[in-house]
Short mmCIF file of C-alpha atoms and ligand atoms in Angstrom, two decimals:
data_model
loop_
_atom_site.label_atom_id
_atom_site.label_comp_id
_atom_site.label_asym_id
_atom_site.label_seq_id
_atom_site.Cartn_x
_atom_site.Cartn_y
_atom_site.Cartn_z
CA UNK A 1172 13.31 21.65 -8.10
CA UNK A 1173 11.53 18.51 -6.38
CA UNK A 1174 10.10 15.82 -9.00
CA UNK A 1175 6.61 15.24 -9.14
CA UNK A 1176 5.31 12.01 -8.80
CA UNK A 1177 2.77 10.84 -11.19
CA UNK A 1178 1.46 7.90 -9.34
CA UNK A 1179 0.33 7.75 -6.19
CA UNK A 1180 1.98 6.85 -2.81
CA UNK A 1181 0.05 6.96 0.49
CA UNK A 1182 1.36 6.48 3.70
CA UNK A 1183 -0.62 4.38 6.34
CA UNK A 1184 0.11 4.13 10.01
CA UNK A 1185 -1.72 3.53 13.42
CA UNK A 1186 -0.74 6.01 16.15
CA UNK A 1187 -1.04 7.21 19.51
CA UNK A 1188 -3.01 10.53 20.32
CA UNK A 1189 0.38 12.17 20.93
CA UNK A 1190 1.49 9.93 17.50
CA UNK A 1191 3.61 7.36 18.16
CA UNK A 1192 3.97 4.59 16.07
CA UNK A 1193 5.33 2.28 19.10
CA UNK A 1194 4.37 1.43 22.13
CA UNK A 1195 1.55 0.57 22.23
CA UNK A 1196 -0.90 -1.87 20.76
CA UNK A 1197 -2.48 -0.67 17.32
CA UNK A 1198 -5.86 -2.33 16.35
CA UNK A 1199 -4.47 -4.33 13.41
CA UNK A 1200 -8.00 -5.37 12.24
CA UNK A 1201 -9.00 -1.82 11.22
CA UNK A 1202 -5.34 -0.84 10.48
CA UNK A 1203 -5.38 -3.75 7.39
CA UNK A 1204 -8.92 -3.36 6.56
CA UNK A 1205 -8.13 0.68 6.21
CA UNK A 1206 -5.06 -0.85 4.03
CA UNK A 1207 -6.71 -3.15 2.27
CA UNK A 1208 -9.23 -0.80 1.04
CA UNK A 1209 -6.84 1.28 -0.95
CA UNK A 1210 -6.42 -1.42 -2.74
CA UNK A 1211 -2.71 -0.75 -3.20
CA UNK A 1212 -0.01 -2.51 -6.31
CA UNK A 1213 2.81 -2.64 -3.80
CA UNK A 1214 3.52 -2.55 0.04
CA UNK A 1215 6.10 -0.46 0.56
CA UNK A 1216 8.11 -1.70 4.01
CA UNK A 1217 11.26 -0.78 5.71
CA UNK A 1218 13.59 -3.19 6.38
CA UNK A 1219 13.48 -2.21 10.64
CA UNK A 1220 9.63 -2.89 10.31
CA UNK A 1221 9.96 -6.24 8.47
CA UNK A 1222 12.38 -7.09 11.36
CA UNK A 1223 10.77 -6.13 14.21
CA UNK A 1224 7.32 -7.92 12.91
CA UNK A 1225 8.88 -10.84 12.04
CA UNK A 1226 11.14 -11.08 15.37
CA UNK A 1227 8.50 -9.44 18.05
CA UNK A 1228 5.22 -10.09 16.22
CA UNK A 1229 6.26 -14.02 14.94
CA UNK A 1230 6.89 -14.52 18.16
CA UNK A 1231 9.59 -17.48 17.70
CA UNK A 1232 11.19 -17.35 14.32
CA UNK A 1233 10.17 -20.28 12.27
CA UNK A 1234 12.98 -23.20 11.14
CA UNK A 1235 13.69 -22.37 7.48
CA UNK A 1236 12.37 -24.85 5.19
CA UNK A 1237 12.96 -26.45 2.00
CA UNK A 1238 9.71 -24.62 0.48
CA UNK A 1239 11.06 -21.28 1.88
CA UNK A 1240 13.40 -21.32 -0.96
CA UNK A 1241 10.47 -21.33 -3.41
CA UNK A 1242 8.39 -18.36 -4.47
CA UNK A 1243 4.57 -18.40 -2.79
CA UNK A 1244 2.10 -19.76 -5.42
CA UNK A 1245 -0.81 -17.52 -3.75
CA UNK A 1246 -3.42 -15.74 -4.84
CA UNK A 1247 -2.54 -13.33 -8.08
CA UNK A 1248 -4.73 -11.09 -7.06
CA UNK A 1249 -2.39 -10.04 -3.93
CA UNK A 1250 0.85 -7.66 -4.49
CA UNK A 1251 4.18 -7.77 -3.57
CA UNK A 1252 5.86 -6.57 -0.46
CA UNK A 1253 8.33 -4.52 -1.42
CA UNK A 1254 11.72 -3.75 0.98
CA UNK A 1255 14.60 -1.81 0.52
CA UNK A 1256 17.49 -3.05 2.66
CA UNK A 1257 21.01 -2.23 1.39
CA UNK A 1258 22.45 -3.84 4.43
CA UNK A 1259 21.27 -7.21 4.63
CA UNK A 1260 19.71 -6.71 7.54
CA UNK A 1261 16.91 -9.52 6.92
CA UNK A 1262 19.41 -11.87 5.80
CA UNK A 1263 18.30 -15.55 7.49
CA UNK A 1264 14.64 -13.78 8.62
CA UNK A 1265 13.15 -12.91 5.58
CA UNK A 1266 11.52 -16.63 5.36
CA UNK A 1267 8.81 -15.36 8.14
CA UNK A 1268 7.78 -12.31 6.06
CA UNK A 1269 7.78 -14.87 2.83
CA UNK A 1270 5.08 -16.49 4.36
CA UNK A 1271 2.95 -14.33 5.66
CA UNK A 1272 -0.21 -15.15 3.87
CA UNK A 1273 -1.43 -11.61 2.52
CA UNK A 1274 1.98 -11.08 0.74
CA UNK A 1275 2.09 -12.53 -2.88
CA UNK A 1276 5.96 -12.60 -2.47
CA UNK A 1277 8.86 -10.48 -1.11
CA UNK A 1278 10.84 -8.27 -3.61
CA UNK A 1279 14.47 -6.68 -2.27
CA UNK A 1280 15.54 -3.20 -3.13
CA UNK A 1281 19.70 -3.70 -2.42
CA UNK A 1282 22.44 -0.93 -3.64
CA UNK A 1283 26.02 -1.27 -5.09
CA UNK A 1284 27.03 -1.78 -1.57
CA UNK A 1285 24.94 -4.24 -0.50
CA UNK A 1286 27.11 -6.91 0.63
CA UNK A 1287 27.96 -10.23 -1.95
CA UNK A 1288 26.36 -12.93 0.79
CA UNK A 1289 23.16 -11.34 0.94
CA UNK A 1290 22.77 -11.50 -2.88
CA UNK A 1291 23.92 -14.66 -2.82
CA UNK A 1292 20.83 -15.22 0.15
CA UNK A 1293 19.06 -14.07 -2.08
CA UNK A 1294 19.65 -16.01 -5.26
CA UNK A 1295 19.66 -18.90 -3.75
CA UNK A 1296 15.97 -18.78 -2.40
CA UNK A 1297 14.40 -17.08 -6.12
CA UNK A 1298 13.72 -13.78 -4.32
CA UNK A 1299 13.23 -11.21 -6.61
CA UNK A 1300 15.68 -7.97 -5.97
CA UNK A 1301 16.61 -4.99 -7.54
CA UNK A 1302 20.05 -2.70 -7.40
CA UNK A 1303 18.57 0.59 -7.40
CA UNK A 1304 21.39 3.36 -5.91
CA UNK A 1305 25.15 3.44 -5.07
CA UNK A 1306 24.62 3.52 -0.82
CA UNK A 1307 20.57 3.25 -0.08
CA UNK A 1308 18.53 2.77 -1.92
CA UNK A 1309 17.59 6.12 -4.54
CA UNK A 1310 14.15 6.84 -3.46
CA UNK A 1311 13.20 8.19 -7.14
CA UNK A 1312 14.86 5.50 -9.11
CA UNK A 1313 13.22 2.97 -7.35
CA UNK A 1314 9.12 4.39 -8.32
CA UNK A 1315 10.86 4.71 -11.40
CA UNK A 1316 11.25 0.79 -11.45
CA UNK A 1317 8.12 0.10 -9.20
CA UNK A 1318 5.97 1.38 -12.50
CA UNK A 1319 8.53 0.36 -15.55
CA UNK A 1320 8.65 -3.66 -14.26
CA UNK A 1321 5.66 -3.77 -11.75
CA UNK A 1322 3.50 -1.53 -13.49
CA UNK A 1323 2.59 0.03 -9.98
CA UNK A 1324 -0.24 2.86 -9.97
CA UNK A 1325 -0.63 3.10 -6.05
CA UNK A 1326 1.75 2.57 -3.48
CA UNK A 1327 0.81 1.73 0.38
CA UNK A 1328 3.55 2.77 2.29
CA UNK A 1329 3.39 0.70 5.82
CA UNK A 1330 6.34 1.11 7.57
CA UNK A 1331 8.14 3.45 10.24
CA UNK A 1332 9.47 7.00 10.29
CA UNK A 1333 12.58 6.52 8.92
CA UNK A 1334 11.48 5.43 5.24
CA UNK A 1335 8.28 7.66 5.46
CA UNK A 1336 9.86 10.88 6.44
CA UNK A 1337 12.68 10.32 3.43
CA UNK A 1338 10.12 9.90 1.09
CA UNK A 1339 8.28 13.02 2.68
CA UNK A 1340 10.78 15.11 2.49
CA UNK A 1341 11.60 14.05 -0.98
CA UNK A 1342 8.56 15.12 -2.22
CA UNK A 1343 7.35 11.60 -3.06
CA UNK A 1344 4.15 11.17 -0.97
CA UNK A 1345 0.68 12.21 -2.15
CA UNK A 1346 -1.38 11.45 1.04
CA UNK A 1347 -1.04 10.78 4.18
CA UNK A 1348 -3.50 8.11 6.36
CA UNK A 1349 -3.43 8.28 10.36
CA UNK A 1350 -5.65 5.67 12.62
CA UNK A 1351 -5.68 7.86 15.81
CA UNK A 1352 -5.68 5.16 18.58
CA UNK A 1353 -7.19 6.46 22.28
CA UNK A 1354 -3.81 5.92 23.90
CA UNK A 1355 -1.01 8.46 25.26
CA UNK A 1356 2.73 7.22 24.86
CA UNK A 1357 4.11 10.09 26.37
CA UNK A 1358 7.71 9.89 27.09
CA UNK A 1359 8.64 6.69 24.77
CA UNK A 1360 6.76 7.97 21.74
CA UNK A 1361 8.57 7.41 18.69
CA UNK A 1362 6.80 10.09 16.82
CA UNK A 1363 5.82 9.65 13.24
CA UNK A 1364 7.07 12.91 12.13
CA UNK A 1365 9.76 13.12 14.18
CA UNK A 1366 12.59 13.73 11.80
CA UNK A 1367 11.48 15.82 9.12
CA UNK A 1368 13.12 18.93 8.84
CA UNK A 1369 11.02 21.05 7.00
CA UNK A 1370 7.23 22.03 6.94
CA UNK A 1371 5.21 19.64 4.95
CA UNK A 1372 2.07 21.42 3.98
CA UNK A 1373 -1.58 19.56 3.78
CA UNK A 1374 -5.23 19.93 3.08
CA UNK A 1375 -8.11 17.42 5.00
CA UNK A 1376 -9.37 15.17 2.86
CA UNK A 1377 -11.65 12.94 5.16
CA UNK A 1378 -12.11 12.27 8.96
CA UNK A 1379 -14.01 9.82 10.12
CA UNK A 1380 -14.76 8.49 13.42
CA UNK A 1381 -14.34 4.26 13.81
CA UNK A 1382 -16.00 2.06 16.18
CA UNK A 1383 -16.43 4.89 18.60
CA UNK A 1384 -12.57 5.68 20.15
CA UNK A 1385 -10.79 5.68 16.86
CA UNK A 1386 -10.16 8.65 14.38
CA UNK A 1387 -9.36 7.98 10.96
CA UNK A 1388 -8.00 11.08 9.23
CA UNK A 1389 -6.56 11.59 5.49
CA UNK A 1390 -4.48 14.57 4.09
CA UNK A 1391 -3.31 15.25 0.90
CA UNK A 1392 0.28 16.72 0.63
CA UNK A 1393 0.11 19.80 -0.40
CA UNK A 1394 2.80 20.86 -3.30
N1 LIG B 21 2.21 2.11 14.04
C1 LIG B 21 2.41 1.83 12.75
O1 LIG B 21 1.50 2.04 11.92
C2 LIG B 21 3.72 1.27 12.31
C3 LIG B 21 3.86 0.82 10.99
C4 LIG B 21 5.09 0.33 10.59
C5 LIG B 21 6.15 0.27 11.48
N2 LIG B 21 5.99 0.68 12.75
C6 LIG B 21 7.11 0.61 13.71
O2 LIG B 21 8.20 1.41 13.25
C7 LIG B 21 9.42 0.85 13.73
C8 LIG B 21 10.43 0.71 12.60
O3 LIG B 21 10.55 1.91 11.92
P1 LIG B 21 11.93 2.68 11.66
O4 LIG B 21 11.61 4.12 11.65
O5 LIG B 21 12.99 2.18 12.62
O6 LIG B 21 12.41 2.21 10.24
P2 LIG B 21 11.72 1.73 8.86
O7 LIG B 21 11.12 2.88 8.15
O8 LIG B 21 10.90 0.52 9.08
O9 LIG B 21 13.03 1.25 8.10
C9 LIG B 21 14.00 2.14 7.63
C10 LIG B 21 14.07 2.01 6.10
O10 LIG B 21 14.59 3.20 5.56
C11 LIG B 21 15.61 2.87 4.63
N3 LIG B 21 16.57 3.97 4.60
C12 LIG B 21 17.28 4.48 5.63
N4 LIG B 21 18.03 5.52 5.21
C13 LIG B 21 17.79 5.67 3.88
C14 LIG B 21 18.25 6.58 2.90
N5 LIG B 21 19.10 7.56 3.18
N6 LIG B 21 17.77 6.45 1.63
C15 LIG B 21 16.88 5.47 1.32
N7 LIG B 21 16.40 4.57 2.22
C16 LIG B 21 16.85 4.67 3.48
C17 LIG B 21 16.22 1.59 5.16
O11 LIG B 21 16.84 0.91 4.13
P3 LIG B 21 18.24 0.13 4.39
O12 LIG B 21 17.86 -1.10 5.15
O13 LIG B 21 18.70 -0.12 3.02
O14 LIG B 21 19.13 1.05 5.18
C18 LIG B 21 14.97 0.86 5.67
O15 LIG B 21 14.35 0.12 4.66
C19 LIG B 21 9.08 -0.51 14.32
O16 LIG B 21 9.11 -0.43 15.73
C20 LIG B 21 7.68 -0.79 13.82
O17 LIG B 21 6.94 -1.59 14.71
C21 LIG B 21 4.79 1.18 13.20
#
């Protein structure tokens, strides 16, 4: 039997008409005002999404800095970005996403197997990070943690299908938000629901229709 999850975790993405979360160019101003309003505890981001924003959105990766090792002293009333990545994979990137302004600070979700050198990366520059599973990261465990140490009540999951289906499928998502661009992908849509392998049931909570061309809807999961 699946475990029910008490607070609440809502997945947020800009896609095509034929939903794709790539290719093509979301409106990011309504995408983060949409966000915003939730008026999450926590981002929730996976560690391919950090990457690609930091290495195709930055543009040039930025020169790490003495500050860089420091946490942000920013505004309390933003949360932190939270990202599992067992492998390291943001190891000698994870500067950029430190200083993005809207992110009160970076926290690390690692596993027993996360490699010694990106702990010690870690350390060395104060980021906060948790060991939360044996291989990746336990998906339960770590909402578990999110509320014991963070105190989290809402959770804004932003990232891509990989992390969103897992938690989908594992039961731990209470709604779902879609900004329905005006664009077909077609052939090289990465499609947001692409790997789930079982029927995730849900009931229309709101649809709304933005600046003319875009479509807003929100579904709760259905248990
Ligand atoms: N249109 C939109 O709204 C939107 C929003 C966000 C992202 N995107 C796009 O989505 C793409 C990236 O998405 P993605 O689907 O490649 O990946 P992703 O969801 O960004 O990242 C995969 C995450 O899943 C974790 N993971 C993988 N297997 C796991 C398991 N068995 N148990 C627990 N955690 C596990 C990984 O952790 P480990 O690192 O520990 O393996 C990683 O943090 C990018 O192109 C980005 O631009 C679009």
């Amino acid at each position: 039997m699946e475990e029910q999850h008490v607070s609440e975790v809502i997945i947020h993405n800009s896609i095509s008409l034929d939903g794709s979360l790539t290719n093509f160019q979301p409106h990011m101003g309504l995408h983060y005002t949409i966000a915003r309003n939730y008026q999450p505890d926590i981002h929730l981001i996976g560690s391919n999404t950090v990457q690609v924003g930091v290495t195709l959105y930055g543009n040039t990766l930025p020169q790490e800095e003495e500050k860089d090792f420091h946490r942000p002293d920013r505004d309390h009333r933003l949360h932190y970005w939270m990202v599992p990545d067992t492998r390291g994979l943001l190891q000698g990137i994870l500067h950029a996403c430190r200083r993005f302004e809207f992110c009160k600070d970076v926290v690390i979700l690692v596993s027993e197997t996360t490699p010694k050198e990106y702990i010690d990366y870690l350390t060395e520059r104060n980021y906060a990070y948790h060991v939360v599973g044996r291989d990746h990261v336990d998906l339960k465990e770590m909402f578990r943690l999110f509320s014991e140490i963070y105190q989290v009540k809402k959770t804004l999951v932003d990232t891509g299908r990989i992390l969103s289906n897992l938690l989908l499928e594992s039961g731990l998502v209470s709604e779902i938000s879609l900004l329905i661009h005006p664009v077909i992908v077609g052939e090289s849509s990465y499609n947001i629901f692409g790997n789930i392998r079982k029927n995730v049931n849900l009931k229309l909570e709101k649809e709304e229709i933005i600046e003319k061309e875009y479509i807003w809807l929100v579904y709760k999961i259905v248990r």
